[in-house]
Amino acid sequence: MAGPLEGIRVLELARDVAGPFAGKMLADFGADVLKVEPPAGDPARLAGPFPGDTPHPEKSGLFLHLNTNKRSITLDPSTADGAHLVRRLAAGVDIVIEDFAPGQAAQWGFGWETLSEGRDELVMASITPYGQNGPYRDYLGTEITLQAIGGPLRNTGHGEKEPLKLAGNVAHYHAGVTTAFAVMAAQLRAELGGEGDYIDISVQQCQAGFRDRRTIFVTAASYTGMARNRPVPGSRLATGVRECRDGYVNVLAGRNLDSLLILIDRPDLFADIEPGVLPNQQPPEVIAQLETAYGEWLMEHDKLDVIARAQELRILCGAILTVEDLVTDPHYRDRGVWDTIDHPIAGAFEYPGTPLIMSASPRPDPRPAPLLGEHNEAVFGDELGLDRDELARLNAAGVL
């Protein structure tokens, strides 16, 4: 059975993480996503991890993950010939995703006004660090600077030390999710007889509405004028990340001291608790005694056992799983989270699949990320009709 986005055609003029992740989300559900890479390849091909820690443009874990189920062509859009080919390719798709500097696509000859002329149904998204206008428009942005100026660093890390960057490319992945949602919303309107849209995506602005606490904190600050400070680990009784026998858990047990004492098999400590007093307002000696007992109990139990018992007592909790834990996790295995994909050069590896299951639209069988320029001949020759002499000329000129 075809994927739910079967028939949707996407031109991806994007590199690194945000735009490619948006394209991946569409491709994984059946859209035909044509990835346009510069002749030297998407810079993500240079990012690890690599099998055996040996760099190779066809073995980048980041690239392989972000580009499953796509086709790849090489093209330099900054050249006159390249821009002409972009316009021809865009004429045959429903959605265009690009991530060049503000105004760059228009300067090269394939901006929104050009591509949408005579095509009211076209959907186009431009992803930039700070958007197409505003005082920061031309600022450069990296993952850490965008997390900083977008808000997450303000609340991440130890309360008595400097802010910490969230691991990985959280800001750009979030921008990719936002882009995928936005283009599909506009595509739906176009398919229902309305117009397409030009969507201006700011990675920074995505952070302001980030669901990982950012919206809550920003809203609270707008109401009260107060910003939340970074917490000091261990400052809340039996709440937060704690070490256990085989790793770490995050249990919010301090909200209910009765359940906490049942959890750690210490009903004898009930007599020490002052009735009617909130957990964090108990006498310091009581808090110290409870924390000591809690810590000792944790070091006698494995994280999944801790979570199972806490769940039985209706205590909010979660295990801090390592990457190895995730790959072997029985719940993930039961739900078919992992896809085994065999890449012709990188080899066979397990990839994280989609986080949802659709009853009437099974996900298409996953295809490996494309080789650099793997589909040049099929796209430029068979689809656009360029003959061998023209292809040779474009290759010699460095356009392809």
Coordinates of C-alpha atoms in Angstrom, one line a residue:
M1 CA 0.0 0.0 0.0
A2 CA 1.2 3.5 -0.9
G3 CA 2.4 5.9 1.8
P4 CA 0.0 8.7 2.8
L5 CA 2.1 11.3 1.0
E6 CA 2.3 9.3 -2.3
G7 CA 2.2 11.7 -5.2
I8 CA 3.6 14.7 -3.4
R9 CA 6.7 16.0 -5.2
V10 CA 9.3 18.0 -3.2
L11 CA 12.5 19.8 -4.3
E12 CA 14.9 20.0 -1.4
L13 CA 17.5 22.7 -1.8
A14 CA 18.8 22.4 1.7
R15 CA 21.9 21.2 3.6
D16 CA 22.9 20.0 7.0
V17 CA 20.0 19.4 9.4
A18 CA 16.8 21.6 9.4
G19 CA 15.8 21.4 5.7
P20 CA 16.9 17.8 5.2
F21 CA 15.0 16.7 8.3
A22 CA 11.9 18.4 6.9
G23 CA 12.4 16.6 3.6
K24 CA 13.0 13.3 5.4
M25 CA 9.7 13.5 7.3
L26 CA 8.0 13.9 4.0
A27 CA 10.0 11.2 2.1
D28 CA 9.6 8.7 4.9
F29 CA 5.8 8.8 4.3
G30 CA 5.9 8.4 0.6
A31 CA 6.6 11.9 -0.9
D32 CA 9.0 12.0 -3.8
V33 CA 11.8 14.2 -2.4
L34 CA 14.5 15.2 -4.9
K35 CA 17.6 16.4 -2.9
V36 CA 19.8 18.9 -4.7
E37 CA 23.4 18.8 -3.4
P38 CA 26.3 21.0 -4.4
P39 CA 28.8 19.2 -6.6
A40 CA 31.0 18.5 -3.5
G41 CA 28.0 17.2 -1.6
D42 CA 25.9 18.2 1.4
P43 CA 28.2 19.3 4.2
A44 CA 26.4 16.8 6.4
R45 CA 28.4 14.1 4.5
L46 CA 31.4 15.2 6.4
A47 CA 29.8 14.9 9.8
G48 CA 30.1 11.7 11.9
P49 CA 29.7 9.3 13.3
F50 CA 31.4 7.1 10.7
P51 CA 31.7 3.3 10.8
G52 CA 35.1 2.5 12.3
D53 CA 35.6 6.3 12.8
T54 CA 36.9 6.5 9.2
P55 CA 35.5 9.6 7.5
H56 CA 33.8 8.9 4.1
P57 CA 31.2 11.0 2.3
E58 CA 28.9 8.0 1.8
K59 CA 29.1 6.8 5.4
S60 CA 28.2 9.7 7.5
G61 CA 25.7 8.6 10.1
L62 CA 24.1 12.1 10.2
F63 CA 23.6 12.2 6.4
L64 CA 22.4 8.6 6.1
H65 CA 19.8 9.2 8.8
L66 CA 18.5 12.6 7.4
N67 CA 18.2 11.5 3.8
T68 CA 16.5 8.1 3.7
N69 CA 14.0 7.6 0.9
K70 CA 15.2 10.5 -1.2
R71 CA 16.8 10.9 -4.6
S72 CA 20.0 12.9 -5.0
I73 CA 21.3 15.1 -7.8
T74 CA 24.3 17.5 -7.9
L75 CA 23.9 21.0 -9.0
D76 CA 25.5 24.4 -8.4
P77 CA 22.5 26.8 -8.1
S78 CA 24.7 29.9 -8.0
T79 CA 25.6 29.6 -11.7
A80 CA 23.3 30.8 -14.5
D81 CA 22.9 27.2 -15.8
G82 CA 22.3 25.9 -12.4
A83 CA 19.6 28.4 -11.6
H84 CA 18.0 27.6 -14.9
L85 CA 17.8 24.0 -14.0
V86 CA 16.4 24.8 -10.6
R87 CA 13.6 26.7 -12.2
R88 CA 12.9 23.7 -14.5
L89 CA 12.9 21.3 -11.6
A90 CA 10.7 23.5 -9.5
A91 CA 8.1 23.7 -12.3
G92 CA 7.4 20.0 -11.8
V93 CA 7.0 19.8 -8.0
D94 CA 4.4 20.8 -5.4
I95 CA 6.8 22.0 -2.6
V96 CA 10.2 23.7 -2.6
I97 CA 12.4 23.8 0.6
E98 CA 15.5 26.0 0.6
D99 CA 17.9 27.2 3.2
F100 CA 20.1 29.8 1.5
A101 CA 20.8 33.2 3.1
P102 CA 17.9 35.7 3.1
G103 CA 17.4 36.9 -0.5
Q104 CA 20.0 34.6 -2.0
A105 CA 17.6 32.4 -3.9
A106 CA 16.0 35.5 -5.5
Q107 CA 19.4 36.9 -6.3
W108 CA 20.4 33.7 -8.1
G109 CA 17.1 33.7 -10.0
F110 CA 14.8 31.2 -8.3
G111 CA 13.1 33.2 -5.5
W112 CA 9.4 32.9 -4.6
E113 CA 8.2 35.6 -7.0
T114 CA 9.9 33.8 -9.9
L115 CA 8.9 30.2 -9.0
S116 CA 5.3 31.1 -8.1
E117 CA 4.6 33.1 -11.3
G118 CA 1.6 31.4 -12.9
R119 CA 1.6 28.8 -10.2
D120 CA -0.8 29.9 -7.4
E121 CA -0.7 26.4 -5.9
L122 CA 3.1 26.3 -5.3
V123 CA 4.3 25.9 -1.7
M124 CA 7.8 27.1 -0.8
A125 CA 9.6 27.3 2.5
S126 CA 12.8 29.2 3.2
I127 CA 14.7 28.3 6.4
T128 CA 17.2 30.8 7.8
P129 CA 18.7 31.4 11.3
Y130 CA 16.6 34.5 11.9
G131 CA 14.1 34.9 9.1
Q132 CA 13.8 36.9 5.9
N133 CA 13.5 40.3 7.7
G134 CA 14.3 42.0 11.0
P135 CA 17.5 43.4 12.5
Y136 CA 19.1 40.0 12.8
R137 CA 18.3 39.0 9.2
D138 CA 21.9 38.8 8.0
Y139 CA 23.4 37.3 11.1
L140 CA 25.0 33.9 10.8
G141 CA 23.8 31.2 13.2
T142 CA 25.0 27.9 14.4
E143 CA 23.3 25.3 16.7
I144 CA 24.8 26.7 19.9
T145 CA 24.3 30.4 19.0
L146 CA 20.7 29.7 18.0
Q147 CA 20.0 27.8 21.2
A148 CA 21.4 30.7 23.1
I149 CA 19.6 33.5 21.3
G150 CA 16.4 31.4 21.0
G151 CA 16.1 30.7 24.7
P152 CA 16.9 27.1 25.6
L153 CA 20.4 27.8 27.1
R154 CA 18.8 30.1 29.7
N155 CA 17.2 27.1 31.4
T156 CA 19.7 24.3 30.7
G157 CA 22.6 23.2 33.0
H158 CA 23.6 23.5 36.6
G159 CA 22.1 26.5 38.4
E160 CA 25.4 27.6 39.9
K161 CA 27.4 27.3 36.6
E162 CA 27.3 28.6 33.1
P163 CA 24.4 27.6 30.7
L164 CA 24.8 24.4 28.7
K165 CA 23.9 23.6 25.1
L166 CA 21.3 20.8 24.7
A167 CA 23.1 17.9 22.9
G168 CA 23.0 17.5 19.2
N169 CA 21.1 19.7 16.8
V170 CA 17.9 20.3 18.8
A171 CA 17.2 23.7 17.4
H172 CA 17.6 22.6 13.8
Y173 CA 15.6 19.4 14.2
H174 CA 12.8 21.5 15.7
A175 CA 12.9 23.9 12.8
G176 CA 12.7 20.9 10.5
V177 CA 9.6 19.6 12.2
T178 CA 8.0 23.0 12.0
T179 CA 8.8 23.3 8.3
A180 CA 7.4 19.9 7.5
F181 CA 4.1 20.8 9.3
A182 CA 3.9 24.2 7.7
V183 CA 4.4 22.9 4.1
M184 CA 1.9 20.1 4.5
A185 CA -0.7 22.6 6.0
A186 CA -0.2 24.9 3.0
Q187 CA -0.2 21.9 0.6
L188 CA -3.6 20.7 2.0
R189 CA -5.1 24.2 1.4
A190 CA -3.7 24.1 -2.2
E191 CA -5.2 20.7 -2.8
L192 CA -8.6 21.9 -1.5
G193 CA -8.6 24.6 -4.1
G194 CA -6.9 27.4 -2.3
E195 CA -3.6 29.1 -2.9
G196 CA -0.1 27.8 -2.0
D197 CA 2.1 29.9 0.2
Y198 CA 5.6 31.2 0.9
I199 CA 6.7 30.2 4.3
D200 CA 9.4 32.1 6.2
I201 CA 11.0 29.8 8.8
S202 CA 13.3 31.3 11.5
V203 CA 15.2 28.8 13.5
Q204 CA 15.4 31.3 16.4
Q205 CA 11.7 31.9 16.3
C206 CA 11.0 28.2 16.4
Q207 CA 12.9 28.1 19.7
A208 CA 10.7 30.7 21.3
G209 CA 7.7 28.3 20.8
F210 CA 9.7 25.1 21.5
R211 CA 7.5 22.6 23.3
D212 CA 10.4 21.6 25.6
R213 CA 9.4 24.1 28.3
R214 CA 10.2 27.2 26.3
T215 CA 6.6 28.1 25.6
I216 CA 5.7 27.6 29.3
F217 CA 8.6 29.7 30.5
V218 CA 8.1 32.5 28.0
T219 CA 4.4 32.7 28.8
A220 CA 5.0 32.7 32.5
A221 CA 7.6 35.5 32.1
S222 CA 5.1 37.6 30.1
Y223 CA 2.5 37.2 32.9
T224 CA 4.8 37.7 35.9
G225 CA 7.9 39.5 34.6
M226 CA 10.0 36.8 36.2
A227 CA 12.3 34.4 34.4
R228 CA 12.8 30.9 35.7
N229 CA 16.4 30.1 36.9
R230 CA 18.3 27.0 36.2
P231 CA 17.8 24.5 39.0
V232 CA 20.5 23.2 41.3
P233 CA 20.5 19.3 41.1
G234 CA 19.3 17.8 44.3
S235 CA 17.5 20.9 45.4
R236 CA 14.1 19.2 45.4
L237 CA 13.5 16.3 47.6
A238 CA 13.6 12.9 45.8
T239 CA 12.9 14.7 42.5
G240 CA 15.1 14.9 39.4
V241 CA 17.9 12.8 38.0
R242 CA 19.5 10.4 40.4
E243 CA 22.1 7.6 40.0
C244 CA 21.0 4.0 40.4
R245 CA 22.8 0.7 40.2
D246 CA 23.1 0.6 36.4
G247 CA 22.7 4.2 35.3
Y248 CA 20.3 7.1 36.0
V249 CA 16.6 7.6 36.6
N250 CA 14.4 10.7 36.8
V251 CA 11.7 10.2 39.4
L252 CA 9.4 12.9 40.8
A253 CA 8.8 11.1 44.1
G254 CA 9.1 14.1 46.4
R255 CA 5.6 15.3 45.6
N256 CA 4.1 12.4 47.6
L257 CA 6.1 11.4 50.6
D258 CA 3.8 8.5 51.4
S259 CA 4.4 6.9 48.0
L260 CA 8.1 7.7 48.3
L261 CA 8.5 5.7 51.5
I262 CA 6.6 2.8 50.1
L263 CA 8.8 2.9 47.0
I264 CA 12.0 2.7 49.0
D265 CA 10.6 0.2 51.5
R266 CA 11.1 2.5 54.5
P267 CA 7.6 2.9 56.2
D268 CA 9.5 3.3 59.4
L269 CA 10.4 6.9 58.4
F270 CA 6.7 7.9 58.4
A271 CA 7.1 8.9 62.1
D272 CA 9.8 11.5 61.3
I273 CA 7.7 13.4 58.8
E274 CA 5.9 16.5 60.1
P275 CA 2.3 16.3 59.0
G276 CA 0.8 19.1 56.9
V277 CA 4.3 20.3 55.8
L278 CA 5.3 20.3 52.2
P279 CA 8.1 17.9 51.2
N280 CA 10.7 20.6 50.5
Q281 CA 9.7 22.5 53.7
Q282 CA 10.3 19.5 56.0
P283 CA 13.1 20.1 58.6
P284 CA 16.6 19.8 57.1
E285 CA 17.5 16.7 59.1
V286 CA 14.3 15.0 57.8
I287 CA 15.1 15.9 54.2
A288 CA 18.7 14.6 54.6
Q289 CA 17.5 11.4 56.1
L290 CA 15.0 10.8 53.3
E291 CA 17.5 11.6 50.6
T292 CA 20.1 9.3 52.2
A293 CA 17.6 6.4 52.3
Y294 CA 16.4 7.2 48.8
G295 CA 19.9 7.2 47.4
E296 CA 20.8 3.9 49.2
W297 CA 17.7 2.2 47.8
L298 CA 18.4 3.5 44.2
M299 CA 21.9 2.0 44.3
E300 CA 20.4 -1.4 45.0
H301 CA 18.1 -1.4 42.0
D302 CA 18.4 -1.3 38.2
K303 CA 16.8 1.6 36.4
L304 CA 14.0 -0.4 34.6
D305 CA 13.1 -2.0 37.9
V306 CA 12.9 1.4 39.6
I307 CA 10.6 2.7 36.9
A308 CA 8.4 -0.3 37.0
R309 CA 7.9 -0.1 40.7
A310 CA 7.4 3.7 40.6
Q311 CA 4.8 3.3 37.9
E312 CA 2.9 0.8 40.1
L313 CA 2.7 3.5 42.7
R314 CA 1.6 6.1 40.1
I315 CA 4.8 8.2 40.6
L316 CA 5.9 10.2 37.6
C317 CA 9.2 8.8 36.4
G318 CA 11.5 7.8 33.5
A319 CA 14.7 5.9 33.0
I320 CA 17.7 7.7 31.4
L321 CA 18.4 5.3 28.6
T322 CA 21.7 5.1 26.8
V323 CA 21.9 4.7 23.0
E324 CA 22.6 1.0 23.5
D325 CA 19.5 0.8 25.8
L326 CA 17.4 2.4 23.1
V327 CA 18.5 -0.1 20.5
T328 CA 17.8 -3.1 22.7
D329 CA 14.7 -1.7 24.5
P330 CA 12.0 -4.3 24.5
H331 CA 9.2 -1.8 24.1
Y332 CA 10.9 -0.2 21.1
R333 CA 11.4 -3.7 19.6
D334 CA 7.8 -4.7 20.2
R335 CA 6.6 -1.6 18.3
G336 CA 9.0 -1.9 15.4
V337 CA 10.9 1.3 15.9
W338 CA 14.1 0.2 14.2
D339 CA 14.5 -0.2 10.5
T340 CA 17.3 -2.2 9.0
I341 CA 18.6 -0.4 5.9
D342 CA 21.3 -1.8 3.7
H343 CA 23.3 1.0 2.1
P344 CA 25.5 0.0 -0.9
I345 CA 28.6 1.6 0.5
A346 CA 28.1 2.2 4.2
G347 CA 26.5 -1.3 4.7
A348 CA 23.5 -2.5 6.8
F349 CA 22.6 -0.6 9.9
E350 CA 19.5 -0.1 12.1
Y351 CA 17.9 3.3 11.7
P352 CA 15.3 4.9 13.9
G353 CA 11.9 4.7 12.1
T354 CA 8.9 7.0 12.4
P355 CA 7.3 7.5 15.9
L356 CA 3.8 6.7 14.8
I357 CA 1.7 3.9 13.4
M358 CA -1.0 4.5 10.8
S359 CA -3.6 1.8 10.4
A360 CA -4.7 2.6 6.8
S361 CA -1.4 3.9 5.5
P362 CA 1.5 1.6 6.3
R363 CA 4.9 3.3 5.9
P364 CA 6.7 2.4 2.7
D365 CA 9.7 0.1 3.0
P366 CA 12.6 2.3 3.8
R367 CA 15.2 3.1 1.2
P368 CA 18.8 4.1 2.0
A369 CA 20.1 7.6 1.6
P370 CA 21.2 8.2 -2.0
L371 CA 24.7 8.3 -3.2
L372 CA 26.1 11.7 -4.2
G373 CA 24.5 12.5 -7.6
E374 CA 23.0 9.0 -7.8
H375 CA 20.1 10.2 -9.8
N376 CA 21.7 12.8 -12.1
E377 CA 21.3 10.8 -15.3
A378 CA 17.7 9.8 -14.5
V379 CA 16.6 13.4 -13.6
F380 CA 18.6 15.5 -16.0
G381 CA 18.5 13.0 -18.9
D382 CA 15.3 11.1 -18.7
E383 CA 13.1 13.7 -16.9
L384 CA 14.5 17.0 -18.2
G385 CA 15.6 15.7 -21.5
L386 CA 19.2 16.9 -21.6
D387 CA 21.3 15.1 -24.1
R388 CA 24.7 13.6 -23.5
D389 CA 26.6 16.6 -25.0
E390 CA 24.7 19.1 -22.7
L391 CA 25.4 16.9 -19.7
A392 CA 29.0 16.7 -20.5
R393 CA 29.2 20.5 -20.9
L394 CA 27.5 21.1 -17.5
N395 CA 29.8 18.6 -15.9
A396 CA 32.9 20.2 -17.4
A397 CA 31.7 23.6 -16.2
G398 CA 31.3 22.4 -12.6
V399 CA 27.5 22.9 -12.7
L400 CA 26.7 19.3 -12.0

